[in-house]
Amino acid sequence: MREARSLRRTCYAELNRDARQFTTALNRHLHVMRERGVEKTDSDALEEAKNAHRDRYSEAQMIAPEEVLRQASVVNRALNQVYGQIKRLERGAPEPGETIESAARAQYEVWETLRTMRNAMRHDLGVSQED
């Protein structure tokens, strides 16, 4: 029991960190797109953040209880939707209504889903009694 809790705590800390870093990388990438245009190093940094998050999310899928996994899934979908918008904008092939501003709004909204996910993880670990 203690070992499982320790495994979940480590996984949650890494998932929280990597999801936040992916969110920050998306924001940074949007700024680069506005200010100077994307270079290979910018794309590489975004891909690295995306891949780190994917790996942590995959791990959480194997050990997190349903409520935490539901919230992590919301975060994962939101991050990947913003990523998709950004990549379509980069290619010059946005879907109707997609702009740098709409991508920036969607990226900003991810922070709320991250808070909800973090609260679910803290509740599961017994750190927070909030529902």
Short mmCIF file of C-alpha atoms in Angstrom, two decimals:
data_model
loop_
_atom_site.label_atom_id
_atom_site.label_comp_id
_atom_site.label_asym_id
_atom_site.label_seq_id
_atom_site.Cartn_x
_atom_site.Cartn_y
_atom_site.Cartn_z
CA MET A 1 0.00 0.00 0.00
CA ARG A 2 2.74 2.45 0.97
CA GLU A 3 4.74 1.49 -2.13
CA ALA A 4 1.73 2.12 -4.40
CA ARG A 5 1.14 5.51 -2.77
CA SER A 6 4.79 6.43 -3.25
CA LEU A 7 4.62 5.37 -6.90
CA ARG A 8 1.48 7.49 -7.44
CA ARG A 9 3.05 10.48 -5.67
CA THR A 10 6.12 10.32 -7.92
CA CYS A 11 4.00 9.86 -11.03
CA TYR A 12 1.70 12.75 -10.07
CA ALA A 13 4.59 15.10 -9.34
CA GLU A 14 6.17 14.29 -12.70
CA LEU A 15 2.87 14.51 -14.58
CA ASN A 16 2.09 17.86 -12.98
CA ARG A 17 5.57 19.16 -13.79
CA ASP A 18 5.58 17.92 -17.38
CA ALA A 19 2.04 19.14 -18.10
CA ARG A 20 2.98 22.58 -16.75
CA GLN A 21 6.17 22.58 -18.80
CA PHE A 22 4.23 21.61 -21.96
CA THR A 23 1.77 24.43 -21.26
CA THR A 24 4.65 26.88 -20.80
CA ALA A 25 6.34 25.59 -23.98
CA LEU A 26 3.12 26.17 -25.94
CA ASN A 27 2.96 29.73 -24.61
CA ARG A 28 6.61 30.35 -25.45
CA HIS A 29 6.08 28.95 -28.95
CA LEU A 30 3.14 31.29 -29.53
CA HIS A 31 5.32 34.24 -28.52
CA VAL A 32 8.03 33.11 -30.93
CA MET A 33 5.46 32.81 -33.72
CA ARG A 34 4.34 36.40 -33.08
CA GLU A 35 7.77 37.93 -32.65
CA ARG A 36 10.20 36.37 -35.08
CA GLY A 37 9.10 33.14 -36.68
CA VAL A 38 9.81 29.60 -35.61
CA GLU A 39 13.25 28.04 -35.96
CA LYS A 40 14.23 24.39 -35.62
CA THR A 41 15.42 24.85 -32.04
CA ASP A 42 11.99 26.29 -31.14
CA SER A 43 10.19 23.33 -32.69
CA ASP A 44 12.59 20.91 -31.00
CA ALA A 45 11.92 22.48 -27.59
CA LEU A 46 8.16 22.19 -28.10
CA GLU A 47 8.46 18.56 -29.23
CA GLU A 48 10.62 17.73 -26.21
CA ALA A 49 7.99 19.17 -23.85
CA LYS A 50 5.19 17.37 -25.70
CA ASN A 51 7.05 14.04 -25.58
CA ALA A 52 7.84 14.38 -21.86
CA HIS A 53 4.18 15.02 -21.13
CA ARG A 54 3.10 12.08 -23.32
CA ASP A 55 5.42 9.76 -21.39
CA ARG A 56 4.14 10.93 -17.98
CA TYR A 57 0.51 10.71 -19.09
CA SER A 58 1.10 7.18 -20.36
CA GLU A 59 2.52 6.22 -16.98
CA ALA A 60 -0.43 7.78 -15.16
CA GLN A 61 -2.84 5.77 -17.32
CA MET A 62 -1.42 2.63 -15.72
CA ILE A 63 -1.50 3.65 -12.05
CA ALA A 64 -3.92 6.53 -11.44
CA PRO A 65 -7.44 5.88 -10.15
CA GLU A 66 -10.37 6.83 -12.40
CA GLU A 67 -11.00 10.33 -11.01
CA VAL A 68 -7.38 11.39 -11.41
CA LEU A 69 -7.23 9.78 -14.84
CA ARG A 70 -10.37 11.65 -15.92
CA GLN A 71 -8.78 14.96 -15.00
CA ALA A 72 -5.43 14.02 -16.56
CA SER A 73 -7.28 13.10 -19.75
CA VAL A 74 -8.94 16.54 -19.85
CA VAL A 75 -5.51 18.16 -19.52
CA ASN A 76 -4.00 15.87 -22.15
CA ARG A 77 -6.78 16.64 -24.65
CA ALA A 78 -6.55 20.38 -24.02
CA LEU A 79 -2.78 20.42 -24.46
CA ASN A 80 -2.94 18.40 -27.66
CA GLN A 81 -5.70 20.59 -29.06
CA VAL A 82 -3.58 23.71 -28.50
CA TYR A 83 -0.56 21.92 -29.96
CA GLY A 84 -2.60 20.99 -33.05
CA GLN A 85 -3.76 24.58 -33.49
CA ILE A 86 -0.22 25.85 -33.23
CA LYS A 87 1.10 23.35 -35.75
CA ARG A 88 -1.71 24.14 -38.23
CA LEU A 89 -1.00 27.87 -37.81
CA GLU A 90 2.71 27.21 -38.40
CA ARG A 91 1.93 25.38 -41.64
CA GLY A 92 -0.40 28.17 -42.73
CA ALA A 93 -3.36 25.78 -42.75
CA PRO A 94 -5.51 26.75 -39.74
CA GLU A 95 -9.01 25.42 -39.33
CA PRO A 96 -11.84 27.98 -39.51
CA GLY A 97 -11.57 30.40 -36.60
CA GLU A 98 -8.06 29.38 -35.61
CA THR A 99 -5.71 32.31 -35.05
CA ILE A 100 -2.70 32.92 -32.85
CA GLU A 101 -5.10 34.73 -30.50
CA SER A 102 -7.51 31.77 -30.31
CA ALA A 103 -4.58 29.42 -29.67
CA ALA A 104 -3.29 31.75 -26.96
CA ARG A 105 -6.73 31.81 -25.27
CA ALA A 106 -6.94 28.02 -25.42
CA GLN A 107 -3.43 27.73 -24.00
CA TYR A 108 -4.31 30.10 -21.14
CA GLU A 109 -7.43 28.03 -20.35
CA VAL A 110 -5.26 24.93 -19.87
CA TRP A 111 -4.06 26.39 -16.56
CA GLU A 112 -7.51 25.88 -15.02
CA THR A 113 -7.61 22.24 -16.14
CA LEU A 114 -4.15 21.81 -14.62
CA ARG A 115 -5.41 23.15 -11.28
CA THR A 116 -8.32 20.72 -11.37
CA MET A 117 -6.00 17.80 -12.17
CA ARG A 118 -3.58 18.80 -9.41
CA ASN A 119 -6.44 18.98 -6.90
CA ALA A 120 -7.61 15.49 -7.89
CA MET A 121 -4.08 14.14 -7.45
CA ARG A 122 -3.67 15.84 -4.08
CA HIS A 123 -7.02 14.49 -2.95
CA ASP A 124 -6.04 10.96 -4.01
CA LEU A 125 -2.81 11.24 -2.02
CA GLY A 126 -4.65 12.54 1.04
CA VAL A 127 -2.83 15.87 0.92
CA SER A 128 -6.04 17.81 0.34
CA GLN A 129 -9.54 16.97 1.52
CA GLU A 130 -11.17 19.15 -1.17
CA ASP A 131 -13.49 17.49 -3.67
#
